[in-house]
Amino acid sequence: MDNFLKTEKLYTISELNNTIRKLIRNEFPDYIWVCGEIQDLRKDKKHIYFNLVQKHPEADQIIAQVKSIIFEDSKLFIFKRLKEADSAFELKDDIEVKLLCKVDLYPKWGEYRLIVVDVDPIYTLGKVAQNRQRIIEDLRRRGLLDKNKILPLPILPLNIGLITSLGSAAYYDFINELKTSGYGFNVFIYNSYMQGKFVERDVVSALELFNNFEENLDVIVITRGGGSTADLSWFDNERIAEAIAKSRLPVISGLGHQINTTITDLVAHTSLKTPTKVAQFLIEVVRGFLEEIKYLKEEILNEVSLMIEREKKGLRSLAVGLDSAIVKYFRDHLTQLAEKRRDCLDFSQYFLASRKRELFQRWELIKTYLTNLLKRETQKLDHLREKISLLEPSNILKRGFSITLKNKKVVKDASSLTFGDTIETIFFKGRTFSRVEKIGDSDEEKD
């Protein structure tokens, strides 16, 4: 042991790490291809850092991992390559990649890492396609792929749960299109990420919230504006698809892409290309319902008119037939007319009076029936007209509500105003302009 201590070379940590670095560089003098799954990806202004992991083939368990880095010069090259791929995608957690790397060791920390200089898009796109198909087949096997599609669409979908990014172009396109219709739509908004790693969390939470909403919603709309294929890939998500399939309300998607179809589109009740198209679809459903009401009203009135005309013709025909029968009877029994004149006259008068009473009773029954029918149907139509009228914006103002504007934009929160701001208040009749003198919250009145 003493001899070993005398002959053994003493290394400093730096010497040891640099020696190991040389061994690694000797073993891997050239760039190598490495495949794995990205985890814990983060970015700063220049570089991208992540762990490249290998998982157990039959379980979601990491069995090996290595720290990886993409420096700024390689980052620009890789982003350009990914953008030019047939189906563009972005580097993010949970996707499998094939990377061209340099194996190196950072002496200061004594840990080896992969320095990434290139990526093979074809490998990742193949894995993405495989995973997408796996999700679709799993949903089909579990009976979830068409579950939302079989839900009946409400005939008057005025109450809408909207999942989108508040203030985005998609939000304004959807809301403005509904406003131009003049119908009384009520929109409840859930402000959600529409791209990035928080999409799954937000959309699933929004679907759960709207399905347990205290208001009686008619449909749920998921919509976003246009974007790249990479942005759209966040909606090829199994948890989002499951939440849509299990929704008790019909879900309509409008993800803003003219070519690609996501798994979200596949499981939704109705899939449309843009937020505007979704709004137009809902408007057409409401318009169709109102036109059907108008058509039914006209049909009822026409049917009542026909019934009255048929009864009138029947009565006229009955009267003519009765007169003909009496004339024929007298003609056939002319020889007996003298001796039976009194009896026949009495009988005829009694018969005519009886028939007239019967006809009059039938006519009164018909008039009563038609009057009640018209009254019931008119009440139904008036009730529907009142419900629809209550949803019109002007009627909301008539009940005492008002709208406050600042720079032609609706003020929803007093905190958005500042002292001295000029505001416009719209009432049912007229408008006023005011200057803000004091700003408080709703609790001040209680105090």
CSV table of C-alpha atoms in Angstrom, one decimal:
chain,number,residue,atom,x,y,z
A,1,MET,CA,0.0,0.0,0.0
A,2,ASP,CA,2.9,2.4,0.8
A,3,ASN,CA,4.5,1.6,-2.6
A,4,PHE,CA,1.2,2.3,-4.3
A,5,LEU,CA,0.9,5.7,-2.6
A,6,LYS,CA,4.4,6.6,-3.6
A,7,THR,CA,4.0,5.7,-7.3
A,8,GLU,CA,0.4,6.8,-7.9
A,9,LYS,CA,0.0,10.1,-9.7
A,10,LEU,CA,-2.0,12.8,-8.0
A,11,TYR,CA,-4.7,14.5,-10.2
A,12,THR,CA,-6.4,17.8,-9.6
A,13,ILE,CA,-10.1,17.9,-10.5
A,14,SER,CA,-9.4,20.0,-13.6
A,15,GLU,CA,-6.7,17.5,-14.7
A,16,LEU,CA,-9.0,14.6,-14.2
A,17,ASN,CA,-11.9,16.2,-16.1
A,18,ASN,CA,-9.6,17.3,-18.9
A,19,THR,CA,-8.2,13.8,-19.2
A,20,ILE,CA,-11.6,12.3,-19.4
A,21,ARG,CA,-12.6,14.9,-21.9
A,22,LYS,CA,-9.6,13.9,-24.1
A,23,LEU,CA,-10.7,10.2,-23.8
A,24,ILE,CA,-14.2,11.1,-24.9
A,25,ARG,CA,-13.0,13.1,-27.8
A,26,ASN,CA,-10.6,10.3,-28.8
A,27,GLU,CA,-13.5,7.8,-28.6
A,28,PHE,CA,-15.9,10.1,-30.5
A,29,PRO,CA,-13.7,12.1,-32.8
A,30,ASP,CA,-16.6,12.7,-35.3
A,31,TYR,CA,-20.2,13.8,-35.0
A,32,ILE,CA,-22.6,11.0,-34.3
A,33,TRP,CA,-26.4,10.5,-34.7
A,34,VAL,CA,-28.3,10.0,-31.4
A,35,CYS,CA,-32.1,9.4,-31.1
A,36,GLY,CA,-34.2,10.0,-28.0
A,37,GLU,CA,-37.1,12.0,-26.5
A,38,ILE,CA,-36.8,15.7,-25.6
A,39,GLN,CA,-37.6,16.5,-22.0
A,40,ASP,CA,-37.3,19.7,-19.8
A,41,LEU,CA,-36.6,21.9,-22.8
A,42,ARG,CA,-35.8,25.6,-21.9
A,43,LYS,CA,-34.5,28.5,-23.9
A,44,ASP,CA,-32.6,31.6,-23.2
A,45,LYS,CA,-31.8,34.5,-25.5
A,46,LYS,CA,-29.1,32.5,-27.3
A,47,HIS,CA,-29.1,28.8,-26.6
A,48,ILE,CA,-31.5,25.9,-26.1
A,49,TYR,CA,-31.1,23.3,-23.3
A,50,PHE,CA,-32.8,20.0,-22.8
A,51,ASN,CA,-32.4,16.4,-21.6
A,52,LEU,CA,-32.4,13.7,-24.3
A,53,VAL,CA,-34.0,10.7,-22.7
A,54,GLN,CA,-34.5,7.0,-23.5
A,55,LYS,CA,-37.7,5.5,-22.1
A,56,HIS,CA,-38.7,1.8,-21.4
A,57,PRO,CA,-40.5,0.5,-24.5
A,58,GLU,CA,-43.4,-0.8,-22.5
A,59,ALA,CA,-43.6,1.9,-19.8
A,60,ASP,CA,-43.4,5.6,-19.5
A,61,GLN,CA,-40.2,5.3,-17.5
A,62,ILE,CA,-36.8,6.9,-18.2
A,63,ILE,CA,-34.0,4.4,-18.3
A,64,ALA,CA,-31.2,6.7,-19.6
A,65,GLN,CA,-30.7,10.5,-20.2
A,66,VAL,CA,-28.0,13.0,-21.2
A,67,LYS,CA,-27.9,16.7,-21.1
A,68,SER,CA,-27.9,18.4,-24.5
A,69,ILE,CA,-27.4,21.9,-25.8
A,70,ILE,CA,-28.0,23.8,-29.1
A,71,PHE,CA,-25.8,26.8,-29.4
A,72,GLU,CA,-27.0,30.0,-31.1
A,73,ASP,CA,-25.2,29.4,-34.5
A,74,SER,CA,-26.6,25.9,-34.7
A,75,LYS,CA,-30.0,27.0,-33.5
A,76,LEU,CA,-30.6,29.3,-36.5
A,77,PHE,CA,-29.6,26.6,-38.9
A,78,ILE,CA,-31.8,24.0,-37.2
A,79,PHE,CA,-34.9,26.3,-37.1
A,80,LYS,CA,-34.5,27.0,-40.8
A,81,ARG,CA,-34.3,23.3,-41.6
A,82,LEU,CA,-37.4,22.5,-39.5
A,83,LYS,CA,-39.4,25.4,-41.1
A,84,GLU,CA,-38.5,24.1,-44.6
A,85,ALA,CA,-39.6,20.5,-43.8
A,86,ASP,CA,-42.7,19.1,-45.6
A,87,SER,CA,-44.7,19.3,-42.4
A,88,ALA,CA,-43.0,21.9,-40.2
A,89,PHE,CA,-42.7,21.3,-36.5
A,90,GLU,CA,-40.9,22.8,-33.5
A,91,LEU,CA,-38.6,21.3,-30.9
A,92,LYS,CA,-40.6,20.7,-27.7
A,93,ASP,CA,-41.1,18.3,-24.8
A,94,ASP,CA,-42.3,14.7,-25.5
A,95,ILE,CA,-41.3,14.5,-29.2
A,96,GLU,CA,-38.8,11.9,-30.5
A,97,VAL,CA,-35.8,13.3,-32.4
A,98,LYS,CA,-32.7,12.2,-34.3
A,99,LEU,CA,-29.9,14.6,-33.6
A,100,LEU,CA,-26.4,15.0,-35.1
A,101,CYS,CA,-24.2,15.7,-32.0
A,102,LYS,CA,-20.7,16.2,-30.8
A,103,VAL,CA,-20.0,14.3,-27.5
A,104,ASP,CA,-18.1,16.5,-25.1
A,105,LEU,CA,-17.4,17.1,-21.4
A,106,TYR,CA,-17.5,20.4,-19.6
A,107,PRO,CA,-14.4,20.3,-17.4
A,108,LYS,CA,-15.7,22.9,-14.9
A,109,TRP,CA,-18.7,20.7,-13.9
A,110,GLY,CA,-17.4,17.3,-14.8
A,111,GLU,CA,-20.4,16.3,-16.8
A,112,TYR,CA,-20.6,15.2,-20.4
A,113,ARG,CA,-23.2,16.5,-22.8
A,114,LEU,CA,-24.3,16.4,-26.4
A,115,ILE,CA,-23.6,19.5,-28.5
A,116,VAL,CA,-26.4,19.4,-31.2
A,117,VAL,CA,-25.6,20.8,-34.6
A,118,ASP,CA,-28.3,19.3,-36.8
A,119,VAL,CA,-31.6,17.4,-36.8
A,120,ASP,CA,-33.3,14.9,-39.1
A,121,PRO,CA,-36.9,16.1,-39.6
A,122,ILE,CA,-38.0,12.9,-41.4
A,123,TYR,CA,-37.3,10.8,-38.3
A,124,THR,CA,-39.4,13.1,-36.1
A,125,LEU,CA,-42.2,13.5,-38.5
A,126,GLY,CA,-42.4,9.7,-38.8
A,127,LYS,CA,-42.6,9.3,-35.1
A,128,VAL,CA,-45.2,12.1,-34.8
A,129,ALA,CA,-47.3,10.4,-37.5
A,130,GLN,CA,-47.0,7.1,-35.7
A,131,ASN,CA,-48.0,8.6,-32.4
A,132,ARG,CA,-50.9,10.5,-34.0
A,133,GLN,CA,-52.2,7.3,-35.6
A,134,ARG,CA,-51.8,5.5,-32.3
A,135,ILE,CA,-54.0,8.1,-30.5
A,136,ILE,CA,-56.7,7.9,-33.2
A,137,GLU,CA,-56.8,4.1,-33.1
A,138,ASP,CA,-56.9,4.1,-29.3
A,139,LEU,CA,-59.8,6.6,-29.4
A,140,ARG,CA,-61.6,4.5,-32.0
A,141,ARG,CA,-61.1,1.3,-29.9
A,142,ARG,CA,-62.5,3.0,-26.8
A,143,GLY,CA,-65.5,4.3,-28.7
A,144,LEU,CA,-64.5,8.0,-28.2
A,145,LEU,CA,-63.8,9.0,-31.8
A,146,ASP,CA,-67.4,9.7,-32.7
A,147,LYS,CA,-68.9,10.1,-29.3
A,148,ASN,CA,-69.3,13.9,-29.4
A,149,LYS,CA,-70.6,13.8,-33.0
A,150,ILE,CA,-73.7,11.9,-32.1
A,151,LEU,CA,-74.9,14.5,-29.6
A,152,PRO,CA,-77.8,16.5,-30.9
A,153,LEU,CA,-77.0,20.1,-31.8
A,154,PRO,CA,-79.5,22.5,-30.0
A,155,ILE,CA,-82.0,24.1,-32.4
A,156,LEU,CA,-81.3,27.5,-30.8
A,157,PRO,CA,-77.5,27.6,-29.8
A,158,LEU,CA,-77.4,31.1,-28.3
A,159,ASN,CA,-75.4,30.3,-25.1
A,160,ILE,CA,-71.8,29.6,-26.1
A,161,GLY,CA,-68.7,28.6,-24.1
A,162,LEU,CA,-65.7,30.0,-26.0
A,163,ILE,CA,-62.2,28.6,-25.5
A,164,THR,CA,-59.7,30.9,-27.1
A,165,SER,CA,-57.0,33.5,-26.4
A,166,LEU,CA,-58.7,36.6,-25.1
A,167,GLY,CA,-57.9,39.7,-27.3
A,168,SER,CA,-56.6,37.6,-30.2
A,169,ALA,CA,-57.6,38.1,-33.8
A,170,ALA,CA,-59.6,34.8,-33.6
A,171,TYR,CA,-61.5,36.2,-30.6
A,172,TYR,CA,-62.5,39.4,-32.4
A,173,ASP,CA,-63.3,37.6,-35.6
A,174,PHE,CA,-65.7,35.3,-33.8
A,175,ILE,CA,-67.3,37.9,-31.6
A,176,ASN,CA,-67.7,40.5,-34.3
A,177,GLU,CA,-69.3,38.0,-36.7
A,178,LEU,CA,-71.9,37.1,-34.0
A,179,LYS,CA,-72.6,40.8,-33.3
A,180,THR,CA,-73.4,41.6,-36.9
A,181,SER,CA,-76.1,38.9,-37.0
A,182,GLY,CA,-78.3,40.9,-34.5
A,183,TYR,CA,-79.2,37.7,-32.6
A,184,GLY,CA,-79.0,37.6,-28.8
A,185,PHE,CA,-75.9,35.4,-28.4
A,186,ASN,CA,-74.4,35.0,-24.9
A,187,VAL,CA,-70.7,34.2,-25.0
A,188,PHE,CA,-68.8,33.0,-21.9
A,189,ILE,CA,-65.1,33.2,-22.5
A,190,TYR,CA,-62.2,31.0,-21.1
A,191,ASN,CA,-58.9,32.7,-21.7
A,192,SER,CA,-56.6,29.9,-22.9
A,193,TYR,CA,-53.2,29.3,-24.4
A,194,MET,CA,-53.6,28.3,-28.0
A,195,GLN,CA,-50.0,27.2,-28.6
A,196,GLY,CA,-47.2,26.0,-26.3
A,197,LYS,CA,-47.0,23.5,-23.5
A,198,PHE,CA,-49.9,25.0,-21.6
A,199,VAL,CA,-52.5,24.3,-24.3
A,200,GLU,CA,-53.4,20.9,-22.9
A,201,ARG,CA,-53.8,22.1,-19.4
A,202,ASP,CA,-55.9,25.1,-20.3
A,203,VAL,CA,-58.2,23.5,-22.9
A,204,VAL,CA,-58.9,20.4,-20.7
A,205,SER,CA,-59.7,22.7,-17.7
A,206,ALA,CA,-62.0,24.9,-19.9
A,207,LEU,CA,-63.9,21.9,-21.1
A,208,GLU,CA,-64.4,20.6,-17.6
A,209,LEU,CA,-65.5,24.0,-16.4
A,210,PHE,CA,-68.1,24.6,-19.2
A,211,ASN,CA,-69.5,21.0,-18.7
A,212,ASN,CA,-70.2,21.9,-15.1
A,213,PHE,CA,-71.2,25.5,-15.7
A,214,GLU,CA,-74.1,27.0,-13.7
A,215,GLU,CA,-75.4,28.6,-16.8
A,216,ASN,CA,-77.2,26.4,-19.4
A,217,LEU,CA,-74.8,26.4,-22.2
A,218,ASP,CA,-75.8,25.1,-25.7
A,219,VAL,CA,-72.4,24.5,-27.3
A,220,ILE,CA,-68.6,24.8,-26.7
A,221,VAL,CA,-66.3,26.4,-29.3
A,222,ILE,CA,-62.6,25.9,-29.5
A,223,THR,CA,-61.0,28.4,-31.9
A,224,ARG,CA,-57.7,30.0,-32.7
A,225,GLY,CA,-56.2,32.1,-35.6
A,226,GLY,CA,-54.0,30.9,-38.4
A,227,GLY,CA,-50.5,29.6,-37.7
A,228,SER,CA,-47.9,27.2,-38.8
A,229,THR,CA,-48.3,23.4,-38.8
A,230,ALA,CA,-46.1,23.3,-35.7
A,231,ASP,CA,-48.5,25.6,-33.8
A,232,LEU,CA,-51.4,23.3,-34.8
A,233,SER,CA,-49.7,20.2,-33.5
A,234,TRP,CA,-50.5,21.1,-30.0
A,235,PHE,CA,-54.1,20.0,-30.7
A,236,ASP,CA,-53.0,16.4,-31.7
A,237,ASN,CA,-53.4,15.7,-28.0
A,238,GLU,CA,-54.9,12.7,-26.4
A,239,ARG,CA,-56.1,14.4,-23.2
A,240,ILE,CA,-57.8,17.1,-25.2
A,241,ALA,CA,-59.5,14.5,-27.4
A,242,GLU,CA,-60.7,12.5,-24.4
A,243,ALA,CA,-62.2,15.7,-22.8
A,244,ILE,CA,-64.0,16.6,-26.0
A,245,ALA,CA,-65.3,13.0,-26.4
A,246,LYS,CA,-66.7,12.9,-22.9
A,247,SER,CA,-68.2,16.4,-23.1
A,248,ARG,CA,-72.0,16.5,-22.5
A,249,LEU,CA,-72.2,19.5,-24.8
A,250,PRO,CA,-71.4,19.5,-28.6
A,251,VAL,CA,-67.9,20.9,-29.2
A,252,ILE,CA,-67.2,22.9,-32.4
A,253,SER,CA,-63.6,23.4,-33.5
A,254,GLY,CA,-62.3,26.2,-35.7
A,255,LEU,CA,-58.5,26.0,-35.5
A,256,GLY,CA,-57.7,28.4,-38.3
A,257,HIS,CA,-55.9,26.0,-40.7
A,258,GLN,CA,-57.1,25.4,-44.3
A,259,ILE,CA,-55.2,22.2,-45.0
A,260,ASN,CA,-54.3,20.1,-41.9
A,261,THR,CA,-56.8,18.3,-39.7
A,262,THR,CA,-56.0,17.8,-36.0
A,263,ILE,CA,-57.2,15.0,-33.7
A,264,THR,CA,-59.2,17.8,-32.0
A,265,ASP,CA,-61.0,18.3,-35.3
A,266,LEU,CA,-61.6,14.6,-35.7
A,267,VAL,CA,-63.4,14.1,-32.3
A,268,ALA,CA,-65.3,17.4,-32.3
A,269,HIS,CA,-69.0,17.4,-33.1
A,270,THR,CA,-68.4,19.9,-36.0
A,271,SER,CA,-65.1,21.0,-37.5
A,272,LEU,CA,-64.7,24.2,-39.4
A,273,LYS,CA,-61.7,26.0,-40.7
A,274,THR,CA,-61.8,29.5,-39.1
A,275,PRO,CA,-63.3,31.4,-36.2
A,276,THR,CA,-65.5,33.3,-38.7
A,277,LYS,CA,-66.8,30.1,-40.3
A,278,VAL,CA,-67.7,28.8,-36.8
A,279,ALA,CA,-69.7,32.0,-36.0
A,280,GLN,CA,-71.4,31.9,-39.4
A,281,PHE,CA,-72.4,28.2,-38.8
A,282,LEU,CA,-74.0,29.1,-35.5
A,283,ILE,CA,-75.8,32.1,-37.0
A,284,GLU,CA,-77.2,29.9,-39.8
A,285,VAL,CA,-78.5,27.4,-37.2
A,286,VAL,CA,-80.4,30.2,-35.4
A,287,ARG,CA,-81.6,31.7,-38.7
A,288,GLY,CA,-82.8,28.3,-39.8
A,289,PHE,CA,-84.8,27.9,-36.5
A,290,LEU,CA,-86.5,31.3,-36.9
A,291,GLU,CA,-87.3,30.6,-40.6
A,292,GLU,CA,-88.8,27.2,-39.5
A,293,ILE,CA,-91.0,29.0,-37.0
A,294,LYS,CA,-92.1,31.5,-39.6
A,295,TYR,CA,-92.8,28.6,-42.0
A,296,LEU,CA,-94.9,26.7,-39.4
A,297,LYS,CA,-96.9,29.8,-38.7
A,298,GLU,CA,-97.8,30.2,-42.3
A,299,GLU,CA,-98.6,26.4,-42.6
A,300,ILE,CA,-100.9,26.6,-39.6
A,301,LEU,CA,-102.8,29.6,-41.1
A,302,ASN,CA,-103.0,28.0,-44.5
A,303,GLU,CA,-104.3,24.7,-43.0
A,304,VAL,CA,-106.9,26.5,-40.9
A,305,SER,CA,-108.1,28.4,-44.0
A,306,LEU,CA,-108.4,25.2,-46.0
A,307,MET,CA,-110.3,23.5,-43.1
A,308,ILE,CA,-112.8,26.4,-43.0
A,309,GLU,CA,-113.2,26.3,-46.8
A,310,ARG,CA,-113.8,22.5,-46.8
A,311,GLU,CA,-116.4,22.8,-44.2
A,312,LYS,CA,-118.2,25.6,-46.0
A,313,LYS,CA,-118.2,23.5,-49.2
A,314,GLY,CA,-119.5,20.5,-47.3
A,315,LEU,CA,-122.4,22.5,-45.8
A,316,ARG,CA,-123.3,24.0,-49.2
A,317,SER,CA,-123.3,20.5,-50.8
A,318,LEU,CA,-125.4,19.1,-48.0
A,319,ALA,CA,-128.0,21.9,-48.4
A,320,VAL,CA,-128.2,21.3,-52.2
A,321,GLY,CA,-128.5,17.6,-51.7
A,322,LEU,CA,-131.3,18.1,-49.2
A,323,ASP,CA,-133.3,20.4,-51.5
A,324,SER,CA,-132.9,17.8,-54.4
A,325,ALA,CA,-134.1,15.0,-52.2
A,326,ILE,CA,-137.2,16.9,-51.2
A,327,VAL,CA,-138.1,17.9,-54.8
A,328,LYS,CA,-137.6,14.2,-55.9
A,329,TYR,CA,-139.8,13.0,-53.1
A,330,PHE,CA,-142.6,15.3,-54.0
A,331,ARG,CA,-142.3,14.4,-57.7
A,332,ASP,CA,-142.4,10.7,-57.0
A,333,HIS,CA,-145.4,11.0,-54.7
A,334,LEU,CA,-147.4,13.6,-56.6
A,335,THR,CA,-150.5,11.5,-56.6
A,336,GLN,CA,-150.5,11.2,-52.8
A,337,LEU,CA,-149.6,14.9,-52.3
A,338,ALA,CA,-153.2,16.0,-51.8
A,339,GLU,CA,-154.0,13.6,-49.0
A,340,LYS,CA,-150.6,13.7,-47.4
A,341,ARG,CA,-149.9,17.4,-47.9
A,342,ARG,CA,-150.4,18.3,-44.3
A,343,ASP,CA,-148.3,15.4,-43.0
A,344,CYS,CA,-145.5,16.0,-45.5
A,345,LEU,CA,-145.5,19.7,-44.7
A,346,ASP,CA,-145.2,19.1,-41.0
A,347,PHE,CA,-142.6,16.4,-41.5
A,348,SER,CA,-140.6,18.6,-43.9
A,349,GLN,CA,-140.6,21.5,-41.5
A,350,TYR,CA,-139.6,19.3,-38.6
A,351,PHE,CA,-136.9,17.7,-40.7
A,352,LEU,CA,-135.5,21.0,-42.0
A,353,ALA,CA,-135.5,22.5,-38.5
A,354,SER,CA,-133.7,19.5,-37.1
A,355,ARG,CA,-131.1,19.5,-39.8
A,356,LYS,CA,-130.5,23.2,-39.5
A,357,ARG,CA,-130.0,22.8,-35.7
A,358,GLU,CA,-127.6,20.0,-36.4
A,359,LEU,CA,-125.7,22.0,-39.0
A,360,PHE,CA,-125.7,25.0,-36.7
A,361,GLN,CA,-124.3,22.9,-33.8
A,362,ARG,CA,-121.6,21.4,-36.1
A,363,TRP,CA,-120.7,24.9,-37.4
A,364,GLU,CA,-120.4,26.2,-33.8
A,365,LEU,CA,-118.2,23.3,-32.8
A,366,ILE,CA,-116.0,23.9,-35.8
A,367,LYS,CA,-115.7,27.6,-35.0
A,368,THR,CA,-114.9,26.9,-31.4
A,369,TYR,CA,-112.2,24.3,-32.3
A,370,LEU,CA,-110.6,26.6,-34.9
A,371,THR,CA,-110.7,29.6,-32.5
A,372,ASN,CA,-109.0,27.6,-29.8
A,373,LEU,CA,-106.5,26.2,-32.2
A,374,LEU,CA,-105.6,29.7,-33.5
A,375,LYS,CA,-105.4,31.0,-30.0
A,376,ARG,CA,-103.1,28.2,-28.7
A,377,GLU,CA,-100.7,28.5,-31.7
A,378,THR,CA,-100.7,32.3,-31.5
A,379,GLN,CA,-99.8,32.1,-27.8
A,380,LYS,CA,-96.9,29.7,-28.6
A,381,LEU,CA,-95.6,32.1,-31.3
A,382,ASP,CA,-96.0,35.1,-29.1
A,383,HIS,CA,-94.1,33.3,-26.3
A,384,LEU,CA,-91.3,32.4,-28.7
A,385,ARG,CA,-91.2,35.9,-30.0
A,386,GLU,CA,-91.0,37.3,-26.4
A,387,LYS,CA,-88.1,35.0,-25.5
A,388,ILE,CA,-86.2,35.9,-28.7
A,389,SER,CA,-86.9,39.6,-28.1
A,390,LEU,CA,-85.6,39.5,-24.6
A,391,LEU,CA,-82.2,38.4,-26.0
A,392,GLU,CA,-81.9,41.4,-28.2
A,393,PRO,CA,-79.2,44.0,-27.0
A,394,SER,CA,-81.7,46.9,-27.1
A,395,ASN,CA,-84.0,45.1,-24.6
A,396,ILE,CA,-81.1,44.6,-22.2
A,397,LEU,CA,-80.5,48.3,-22.3
A,398,LYS,CA,-84.2,48.9,-21.8
A,399,ARG,CA,-84.1,47.1,-18.5
A,400,GLY,CA,-81.8,49.7,-17.0
A,401,PHE,CA,-78.4,48.4,-18.0
A,402,SER,CA,-75.9,50.7,-19.8
A,403,ILE,CA,-72.6,50.4,-21.7
A,404,THR,CA,-69.6,52.4,-20.8
A,405,LEU,CA,-67.0,53.2,-23.6
A,406,LYS,CA,-63.5,54.6,-23.5
A,407,ASN,CA,-62.1,55.5,-26.9
A,408,LYS,CA,-65.0,53.5,-28.5
A,409,LYS,CA,-64.0,50.4,-26.6
A,410,VAL,CA,-66.2,48.7,-23.9
A,411,VAL,CA,-65.0,49.3,-20.3
A,412,LYS,CA,-65.3,46.0,-18.3
A,413,ASP,CA,-63.1,46.9,-15.4
A,414,ALA,CA,-62.8,50.2,-13.5
A,415,SER,CA,-59.1,49.6,-13.1
A,416,SER,CA,-58.6,50.2,-16.8
A,417,LEU,CA,-59.6,53.9,-16.3
A,418,THR,CA,-57.5,56.7,-15.0
A,419,PHE,CA,-58.3,60.0,-13.4
A,420,GLY,CA,-59.4,62.5,-16.0
A,421,ASP,CA,-60.4,60.0,-18.6
A,422,THR,CA,-63.4,60.9,-20.8
A,423,ILE,CA,-65.9,58.1,-20.9
A,424,GLU,CA,-69.1,57.6,-22.9
A,425,THR,CA,-72.2,56.0,-21.4
A,426,ILE,CA,-74.9,54.5,-23.7
A,427,PHE,CA,-78.4,54.1,-22.4
A,428,PHE,CA,-81.5,52.7,-24.0
A,429,LYS,CA,-82.3,56.3,-25.1
A,430,GLY,CA,-79.4,58.6,-25.6
A,431,ARG,CA,-75.8,58.7,-24.3
A,432,THR,CA,-73.7,60.9,-22.0
A,433,PHE,CA,-70.1,61.9,-21.8
A,434,SER,CA,-68.3,62.1,-18.4
A,435,ARG,CA,-64.9,62.7,-16.9
A,436,VAL,CA,-63.5,60.3,-14.3
A,437,GLU,CA,-63.1,62.0,-10.9
A,438,LYS,CA,-62.7,59.0,-8.7
A,439,ILE,CA,-62.0,55.3,-9.2
A,440,GLY,CA,-63.1,52.7,-6.7
A,441,ASP,CA,-63.9,49.0,-6.5
A,442,SER,CA,-67.2,47.2,-5.8
A,443,ASP,CA,-66.3,46.8,-2.1
A,444,GLU,CA,-66.3,50.5,-1.4
A,445,GLU,CA,-70.1,50.8,-1.6
A,446,LYS,CA,-70.5,48.0,1.0
A,447,ASP,CA,-68.3,49.8,3.4
